[in-house]
Amino acid sequence: TQLLEQSPQFLSIQEGENLTVYCNSSSVFSSLQWYRQEPGEGPVLLVTVVTGGEVKKLKRLTFQFGDARKDSSLHITAAQTGDTGLYLCAGPSGGSNYKLTFGKGTLLTVNP
Amino acid sequence: GAGVSQSPRYKVAKRGQDVALRCDPISGHVSLFWYQQALGQGPEFLTYFQNEAQLDKSGLPSDRFFAERPEGSVSTLKIQRTQQEDSAVYLCASSLDRARSNQPQHFGDGTRLSIL
């Protein structure tokens, strides 16, 4: 079973600060996805990274896929209260291209 | 609506009762997925449909769990003789095409099931 470990589990910061959260595995993934989930809602896809070493930017969010495709990071610049939520990484596992394995997530709270 | 719709949003049942959870995927989406999300955890895969065919049910935790999608659109997840450990949020997702790598899955807001 391919596992994804996310750290930190909880993160509470002030508005305007920068932060990085991590998603690590001992297994190689063909791709990784990052989702944000708000309370009472389903996960919403933010980005998919496919190529080792790839960097993708989405406004203040920067996503990086490790060279060996075993890890990924999400960096947020100048966090805003609207960034609050559960950040989940996920990747296809079990030899399939559709069965997603999710990490437990990082619960981010951005305080005003 | 434009998104994946799930009903009911909340369901409370007594241990031993049967429950049925409904998912309306995005119109035209071929693939449909069910996930279980326990408190403080990420979603865990339960089962996958391509149109009306259930191609993967490897994540269903026991034979008390049954899913169907008879006409290739709406899907129902049924749990028989519910147990307390079945308490979780059940998420449904759909994607446009046959399951190809990196096809985005669009999630509904889930059904929060509480077993007393």
PDB file of C-alpha atoms in Angstrom:
ATOM      1  CA  THR A   1       0.000   0.000   0.000  1.00  0.00           C
ATOM      2  CA  GLN A   2       1.354   3.395  -0.962  1.00  0.00           C
ATOM      3  CA  LEU A   3       1.055   5.793   1.969  1.00  0.00           C
ATOM      4  CA  LEU A   4       1.215   9.586   1.967  1.00  0.00           C
ATOM      5  CA  GLU A   5       2.333  11.322   5.138  1.00  0.00           C
ATOM      6  CA  GLN A   6       1.538  14.987   5.565  1.00  0.00           C
ATOM      7  CA  SER A   7       3.173  17.405   7.960  1.00  0.00           C
ATOM      8  CA  PRO A   8       2.519  19.299  10.018  1.00  0.00           C
ATOM      9  CA  GLN A   9      -0.849  17.897  11.023  1.00  0.00           C
ATOM     10  CA  PHE A  10      -1.966  21.304  12.366  1.00  0.00           C
ATOM     11  CA  LEU A  11      -0.694  24.797  11.602  1.00  0.00           C
ATOM     12  CA  SER A  12      -1.959  28.070  13.032  1.00  0.00           C
ATOM     13  CA  ILE A  13      -0.465  31.309  11.729  1.00  0.00           C
ATOM     14  CA  GLN A  14      -1.191  35.021  11.479  1.00  0.00           C
ATOM     15  CA  GLU A  15      -2.420  36.656   8.326  1.00  0.00           C
ATOM     16  CA  GLY A  16       0.483  37.784   6.157  1.00  0.00           C
ATOM     17  CA  GLU A  17       2.878  35.013   7.187  1.00  0.00           C
ATOM     18  CA  ASN A  18       4.387  32.473   4.804  1.00  0.00           C
ATOM     19  CA  LEU A  19       4.105  28.728   5.314  1.00  0.00           C
ATOM     20  CA  THR A  20       5.066  25.405   3.786  1.00  0.00           C
ATOM     21  CA  VAL A  21       3.335  22.055   4.209  1.00  0.00           C
ATOM     22  CA  TYR A  22       4.713  18.734   3.113  1.00  0.00           C
ATOM     23  CA  CYS A  23       3.544  15.469   1.611  1.00  0.00           C
ATOM     24  CA  ASN A  24       5.968  12.539   1.745  1.00  0.00           C
ATOM     25  CA  SER A  25       6.009   8.908   0.711  1.00  0.00           C
ATOM     26  CA  SER A  26       8.478   6.043   0.486  1.00  0.00           C
ATOM     27  CA  SER A  27       6.856   5.099  -2.829  1.00  0.00           C
ATOM     28  CA  VAL A  28       7.058   6.700  -6.247  1.00  0.00           C
ATOM     29  CA  PHE A  29       3.878   8.291  -7.544  1.00  0.00           C
ATOM     30  CA  SER A  30       3.138   8.948 -11.206  1.00  0.00           C
ATOM     31  CA  SER A  31       1.458  12.189 -10.141  1.00  0.00           C
ATOM     32  CA  LEU A  32       0.259  13.974  -7.025  1.00  0.00           C
ATOM     33  CA  GLN A  33      -2.737  16.183  -6.498  1.00  0.00           C
ATOM     34  CA  TRP A  34      -3.375  18.836  -3.865  1.00  0.00           C
ATOM     35  CA  TYR A  35      -6.872  19.569  -2.600  1.00  0.00           C
ATOM     36  CA  ARG A  36      -8.323  22.073  -0.136  1.00  0.00           C
ATOM     37  CA  GLN A  37     -11.317  21.043   1.941  1.00  0.00           C
ATOM     38  CA  GLU A  38     -13.382  23.474   3.986  1.00  0.00           C
ATOM     39  CA  PRO A  39     -15.632  22.369   6.863  1.00  0.00           C
ATOM     40  CA  GLY A  40     -18.814  20.712   5.648  1.00  0.00           C
ATOM     41  CA  GLU A  41     -17.649  20.624   2.044  1.00  0.00           C
ATOM     42  CA  GLY A  42     -15.938  18.199  -0.292  1.00  0.00           C
ATOM     43  CA  PRO A  43     -12.295  18.501  -1.353  1.00  0.00           C
ATOM     44  CA  VAL A  44     -11.602  20.912  -4.208  1.00  0.00           C
ATOM     45  CA  LEU A  45      -8.705  20.207  -6.543  1.00  0.00           C
ATOM     46  CA  LEU A  46      -5.997  22.883  -6.530  1.00  0.00           C
ATOM     47  CA  VAL A  47      -3.330  21.384  -8.765  1.00  0.00           C
ATOM     48  CA  THR A  48      -1.881  18.203 -10.247  1.00  0.00           C
ATOM     49  CA  VAL A  49       1.890  17.756 -10.535  1.00  0.00           C
ATOM     50  CA  VAL A  50       3.202  15.137 -12.909  1.00  0.00           C
ATOM     51  CA  THR A  51       6.890  15.632 -13.682  1.00  0.00           C
ATOM     52  CA  GLY A  52       9.673  15.157 -11.136  1.00  0.00           C
ATOM     53  CA  GLY A  53      11.029  18.566 -10.125  1.00  0.00           C
ATOM     54  CA  GLU A  54       7.961  20.342 -11.480  1.00  0.00           C
ATOM     55  CA  VAL A  55       6.947  23.653  -9.919  1.00  0.00           C
ATOM     56  CA  LYS A  56       3.461  25.075 -10.408  1.00  0.00           C
ATOM     57  CA  LYS A  57       2.185  28.408  -9.184  1.00  0.00           C
ATOM     58  CA  LEU A  58      -1.402  29.313  -8.468  1.00  0.00           C
ATOM     59  CA  LYS A  59      -1.479  32.958  -7.357  1.00  0.00           C
ATOM     60  CA  ARG A  60       0.117  32.917  -3.871  1.00  0.00           C
ATOM     61  CA  LEU A  61       0.405  29.109  -3.801  1.00  0.00           C
ATOM     62  CA  THR A  62       3.513  27.319  -5.092  1.00  0.00           C
ATOM     63  CA  PHE A  63       3.494  23.556  -5.522  1.00  0.00           C
ATOM     64  CA  GLN A  64       6.609  21.468  -6.032  1.00  0.00           C
ATOM     65  CA  PHE A  65       6.957  17.789  -6.962  1.00  0.00           C
ATOM     66  CA  GLY A  66      10.174  16.141  -5.771  1.00  0.00           C
ATOM     67  CA  ASP A  67      12.742  14.995  -8.301  1.00  0.00           C
ATOM     68  CA  ALA A  68      12.181  11.374  -7.332  1.00  0.00           C
ATOM     69  CA  ARG A  69       8.375  11.820  -7.381  1.00  0.00           C
ATOM     70  CA  LYS A  70       8.103  10.650  -3.771  1.00  0.00           C
ATOM     71  CA  ASP A  71       7.291  13.964  -2.148  1.00  0.00           C
ATOM     72  CA  SER A  72       5.644  17.296  -2.715  1.00  0.00           C
ATOM     73  CA  SER A  73       5.338  20.621  -0.954  1.00  0.00           C
ATOM     74  CA  LEU A  74       2.877  23.486  -0.917  1.00  0.00           C
ATOM     75  CA  HIS A  75       4.124  26.973  -0.069  1.00  0.00           C
ATOM     76  CA  ILE A  76       1.726  29.820   0.614  1.00  0.00           C
ATOM     77  CA  THR A  77       2.992  33.387   0.526  1.00  0.00           C
ATOM     78  CA  ALA A  78       1.321  36.092   2.596  1.00  0.00           C
ATOM     79  CA  ALA A  79      -1.438  33.843   3.914  1.00  0.00           C
ATOM     80  CA  GLN A  80      -4.968  35.203   4.066  1.00  0.00           C
ATOM     81  CA  THR A  81      -7.883  34.146   6.283  1.00  0.00           C
ATOM     82  CA  GLY A  82      -9.520  32.676   3.194  1.00  0.00           C
ATOM     83  CA  ASP A  83      -6.677  30.144   2.967  1.00  0.00           C
ATOM     84  CA  THR A  84      -7.976  28.437   6.095  1.00  0.00           C
ATOM     85  CA  GLY A  85      -8.865  24.808   5.468  1.00  0.00           C
ATOM     86  CA  LEU A  86      -7.657  21.217   5.320  1.00  0.00           C
ATOM     87  CA  TYR A  87      -4.969  20.692   2.681  1.00  0.00           C
ATOM     88  CA  LEU A  88      -4.847  17.165   1.330  1.00  0.00           C
ATOM     89  CA  CYS A  89      -2.395  15.529  -1.009  1.00  0.00           C
ATOM     90  CA  ALA A  90      -3.431  12.497  -3.033  1.00  0.00           C
ATOM     91  CA  GLY A  91      -1.992  10.205  -5.636  1.00  0.00           C
ATOM     92  CA  PRO A  92      -3.038   7.206  -7.734  1.00  0.00           C
ATOM     93  CA  SER A  93      -2.158   3.952  -6.027  1.00  0.00           C
ATOM     94  CA  GLY A  94      -2.588   0.234  -6.160  1.00  0.00           C
ATOM     95  CA  GLY A  95      -1.377   0.120  -9.733  1.00  0.00           C
ATOM     96  CA  SER A  96      -4.480   1.929 -10.916  1.00  0.00           C
ATOM     97  CA  ASN A  97      -4.786   5.323 -12.553  1.00  0.00           C
ATOM     98  CA  TYR A  98      -8.018   6.243 -10.759  1.00  0.00           C
ATOM     99  CA  LYS A  99      -7.886   4.934  -7.169  1.00  0.00           C
ATOM    100  CA  LEU A 100      -6.650   7.889  -5.137  1.00  0.00           C
ATOM    101  CA  THR A 101      -4.764   7.482  -1.866  1.00  0.00           C
ATOM    102  CA  PHE A 102      -5.043  10.547   0.346  1.00  0.00           C
ATOM    103  CA  GLY A 103      -2.842  11.768   3.153  1.00  0.00           C
ATOM    104  CA  LYS A 104      -4.444  12.738   6.466  1.00  0.00           C
ATOM    105  CA  GLY A 105      -4.080  16.394   5.621  1.00  0.00           C
ATOM    106  CA  THR A 106      -2.721  19.569   7.193  1.00  0.00           C
ATOM    107  CA  LEU A 107      -5.344  21.666   8.968  1.00  0.00           C
ATOM    108  CA  LEU A 108      -4.360  25.294   8.384  1.00  0.00           C
ATOM    109  CA  THR A 109      -5.844  28.142  10.384  1.00  0.00           C
ATOM    110  CA  VAL A 110      -4.989  31.685   9.340  1.00  0.00           C
ATOM    111  CA  ASN A 111      -5.857  34.169  12.065  1.00  0.00           C
ATOM    112  CA  PRO A 112      -6.723  37.803  11.299  1.00  0.00           C
TER     113      PRO A 112
ATOM    114  CA  GLY B   1     -26.995  22.173 -10.421  1.00  0.00           C
ATOM    115  CA  ALA B   2     -23.546  22.163 -11.921  1.00  0.00           C
ATOM    116  CA  GLY B   3     -21.796  20.166  -9.219  1.00  0.00           C
ATOM    117  CA  VAL B   4     -22.007  16.744  -7.615  1.00  0.00           C
ATOM    118  CA  SER B   5     -25.040  16.597  -5.370  1.00  0.00           C
ATOM    119  CA  GLN B   6     -25.343  14.269  -2.374  1.00  0.00           C
ATOM    120  CA  SER B   7     -28.315  13.583  -0.159  1.00  0.00           C
ATOM    121  CA  PRO B   8     -29.100  13.582   2.613  1.00  0.00           C
ATOM    122  CA  ARG B   9     -26.451  15.951   3.978  1.00  0.00           C
ATOM    123  CA  TYR B  10     -26.845  14.474   7.434  1.00  0.00           C
ATOM    124  CA  LYS B  11     -28.138  11.090   8.498  1.00  0.00           C
ATOM    125  CA  VAL B  12     -28.554   9.762  12.022  1.00  0.00           C
ATOM    126  CA  ALA B  13     -29.403   6.109  12.431  1.00  0.00           C
ATOM    127  CA  LYS B  14     -29.531   3.608  15.245  1.00  0.00           C
ATOM    128  CA  ARG B  15     -27.088   0.743  15.259  1.00  0.00           C
ATOM    129  CA  GLY B  16     -28.465  -2.104  13.210  1.00  0.00           C
ATOM    130  CA  GLN B  17     -30.552   0.019  10.854  1.00  0.00           C
ATOM    131  CA  ASP B  18     -30.011   0.112   7.101  1.00  0.00           C
ATOM    132  CA  VAL B  19     -29.170   3.412   5.392  1.00  0.00           C
ATOM    133  CA  ALA B  20     -29.049   4.572   1.769  1.00  0.00           C
ATOM    134  CA  LEU B  21     -26.961   7.497   0.560  1.00  0.00           C
ATOM    135  CA  ARG B  22     -27.536   9.102  -2.824  1.00  0.00           C
ATOM    136  CA  CYS B  23     -25.161  10.726  -5.282  1.00  0.00           C
ATOM    137  CA  ASP B  24     -26.087  12.747  -8.366  1.00  0.00           C
ATOM    138  CA  PRO B  25     -22.898  13.170 -10.413  1.00  0.00           C
ATOM    139  CA  ILE B  26     -22.192  15.969 -12.846  1.00  0.00           C
ATOM    140  CA  SER B  27     -24.234  15.372 -15.985  1.00  0.00           C
ATOM    141  CA  GLY B  28     -22.282  13.434 -18.587  1.00  0.00           C
ATOM    142  CA  HIS B  29     -19.594  12.236 -16.213  1.00  0.00           C
ATOM    143  CA  VAL B  30     -18.720   8.637 -16.925  1.00  0.00           C
ATOM    144  CA  SER B  31     -16.748   7.796 -13.797  1.00  0.00           C
ATOM    145  CA  LEU B  32     -18.139   7.838 -10.270  1.00  0.00           C
ATOM    146  CA  PHE B  33     -16.328   7.195  -7.009  1.00  0.00           C
ATOM    147  CA  TRP B  34     -17.327   6.741  -3.375  1.00  0.00           C
ATOM    148  CA  TYR B  35     -14.973   7.607  -0.507  1.00  0.00           C
ATOM    149  CA  GLN B  36     -15.256   7.341   3.280  1.00  0.00           C
ATOM    150  CA  GLN B  37     -13.735  10.096   5.413  1.00  0.00           C
ATOM    151  CA  ALA B  38     -13.441   9.437   9.126  1.00  0.00           C
ATOM    152  CA  LEU B  39     -12.961  12.332  11.522  1.00  0.00           C
ATOM    153  CA  GLY B  40      -9.443  13.743  11.271  1.00  0.00           C
ATOM    154  CA  GLN B  41      -8.533  11.546   8.329  1.00  0.00           C
ATOM    155  CA  GLY B  42      -8.246  11.917   4.585  1.00  0.00           C
ATOM    156  CA  PRO B  43     -10.831  10.291   2.317  1.00  0.00           C
ATOM    157  CA  GLU B  44     -10.436   6.550   1.704  1.00  0.00           C
ATOM    158  CA  PHE B  45     -11.469   4.933  -1.557  1.00  0.00           C
ATOM    159  CA  LEU B  46     -14.489   2.641  -1.404  1.00  0.00           C
ATOM    160  CA  THR B  47     -15.614   1.855  -4.939  1.00  0.00           C
ATOM    161  CA  TYR B  48     -15.525   2.982  -8.586  1.00  0.00           C
ATOM    162  CA  PHE B  49     -18.082   2.883 -11.405  1.00  0.00           C
ATOM    163  CA  GLN B  50     -17.599   3.420 -15.094  1.00  0.00           C
ATOM    164  CA  ASN B  51     -21.116   4.123 -16.373  1.00  0.00           C
ATOM    165  CA  GLU B  52     -23.255   1.396 -14.780  1.00  0.00           C
ATOM    166  CA  ALA B  53     -20.408  -1.079 -14.318  1.00  0.00           C
ATOM    167  CA  GLN B  54     -18.825  -1.372 -10.879  1.00  0.00           C
ATOM    168  CA  LEU B  55     -15.218  -1.948 -11.873  1.00  0.00           C
ATOM    169  CA  ASP B  56     -13.596  -1.786  -8.453  1.00  0.00           C
ATOM    170  CA  LYS B  57     -15.115  -2.429  -5.042  1.00  0.00           C
ATOM    171  CA  SER B  58     -11.896  -3.288  -3.289  1.00  0.00           C
ATOM    172  CA  GLY B  59     -12.285  -0.520  -0.713  1.00  0.00           C
ATOM    173  CA  LEU B  60     -15.672  -1.570   0.636  1.00  0.00           C
ATOM    174  CA  PRO B  61     -14.956  -2.491   4.267  1.00  0.00           C
ATOM    175  CA  SER B  62     -17.416  -5.374   4.559  1.00  0.00           C
ATOM    176  CA  ASP B  63     -20.227  -7.150   2.791  1.00  0.00           C
ATOM    177  CA  ARG B  64     -22.621  -4.836   4.638  1.00  0.00           C
ATOM    178  CA  PHE B  65     -21.656  -2.140   2.138  1.00  0.00           C
ATOM    179  CA  PHE B  66     -23.254  -2.213  -1.302  1.00  0.00           C
ATOM    180  CA  ALA B  67     -23.201   0.351  -4.108  1.00  0.00           C
ATOM    181  CA  GLU B  68     -25.087   0.560  -7.361  1.00  0.00           C
ATOM    182  CA  ARG B  69     -25.455   2.827 -10.375  1.00  0.00           C
ATOM    183  CA  PRO B  70     -28.103   1.037 -12.444  1.00  0.00           C
ATOM    184  CA  GLU B  71     -28.529   3.576 -15.248  1.00  0.00           C
ATOM    185  CA  GLY B  72     -25.043   4.965 -15.282  1.00  0.00           C
ATOM    186  CA  SER B  73     -25.990   8.228 -13.629  1.00  0.00           C
ATOM    187  CA  VAL B  74     -27.308   8.411 -10.042  1.00  0.00           C
ATOM    188  CA  SER B  75     -25.579   6.131  -7.559  1.00  0.00           C
ATOM    189  CA  THR B  76     -26.666   4.800  -4.190  1.00  0.00           C
ATOM    190  CA  LEU B  77     -24.413   3.559  -1.406  1.00  0.00           C
ATOM    191  CA  LYS B  78     -26.261   1.253   0.967  1.00  0.00           C
ATOM    192  CA  ILE B  79     -25.039   0.160   4.364  1.00  0.00           C
ATOM    193  CA  GLN B  80     -26.865  -2.690   6.034  1.00  0.00           C
ATOM    194  CA  ARG B  81     -26.976  -3.403   9.772  1.00  0.00           C
ATOM    195  CA  THR B  82     -25.019  -0.248  10.542  1.00  0.00           C
ATOM    196  CA  GLN B  83     -22.310  -0.276  13.221  1.00  0.00           C
ATOM    197  CA  GLN B  84     -20.844   2.627  15.176  1.00  0.00           C
ATOM    198  CA  GLU B  85     -17.603   2.376  13.222  1.00  0.00           C
ATOM    199  CA  ASP B  86     -19.570   3.254  10.071  1.00  0.00           C
ATOM    200  CA  SER B  87     -19.926   6.821  11.388  1.00  0.00           C
ATOM    201  CA  ALA B  88     -18.077   9.023   8.891  1.00  0.00           C
ATOM    202  CA  VAL B  89     -18.569  11.431   6.016  1.00  0.00           C
ATOM    203  CA  TYR B  90     -19.296   9.620   2.769  1.00  0.00           C
ATOM    204  CA  LEU B  91     -18.054  11.525  -0.262  1.00  0.00           C
ATOM    205  CA  CYS B  92     -19.026  10.970  -3.866  1.00  0.00           C
ATOM    206  CA  ALA B  93     -16.914  12.187  -6.782  1.00  0.00           C
ATOM    207  CA  SER B  94     -17.299  12.076 -10.533  1.00  0.00           C
ATOM    208  CA  SER B  95     -14.994  12.627 -13.458  1.00  0.00           C
ATOM    209  CA  LEU B  96     -15.693  13.317 -17.093  1.00  0.00           C
ATOM    210  CA  ASP B  97     -14.060  10.529 -18.988  1.00  0.00           C
ATOM    211  CA  ARG B  98     -13.031   6.968 -18.517  1.00  0.00           C
ATOM    212  CA  ALA B  99     -10.554   6.738 -15.684  1.00  0.00           C
ATOM    213  CA  ARG B 100      -7.358   8.093 -17.108  1.00  0.00           C
ATOM    214  CA  SER B 101      -4.428   9.378 -15.170  1.00  0.00           C
ATOM    215  CA  ASN B 102      -4.888  12.854 -13.765  1.00  0.00           C
ATOM    216  CA  GLN B 103      -8.539  13.165 -14.667  1.00  0.00           C
ATOM    217  CA  PRO B 104      -9.822  15.646 -12.074  1.00  0.00           C
ATOM    218  CA  GLN B 105     -12.372  14.212  -9.679  1.00  0.00           C
ATOM    219  CA  HIS B 106     -15.146  16.598  -8.651  1.00  0.00           C
ATOM    220  CA  PHE B 107     -16.396  15.969  -5.129  1.00  0.00           C
ATOM    221  CA  GLY B 108     -19.789  16.496  -3.590  1.00  0.00           C
ATOM    222  CA  ASP B 109     -20.147  17.935  -0.096  1.00  0.00           C
ATOM    223  CA  GLY B 110     -20.746  14.512   1.403  1.00  0.00           C
ATOM    224  CA  THR B 111     -23.242  12.854   3.700  1.00  0.00           C
ATOM    225  CA  ARG B 112     -22.328  12.925   7.379  1.00  0.00           C
ATOM    226  CA  LEU B 113     -23.513   9.628   8.845  1.00  0.00           C
ATOM    227  CA  SER B 114     -23.808   9.219  12.598  1.00  0.00           C
ATOM    228  CA  ILE B 115     -24.636   5.835  14.088  1.00  0.00           C
ATOM    229  CA  LEU B 116     -25.976   5.914  17.638  1.00  0.00           C
TER     230      LEU B 116
END
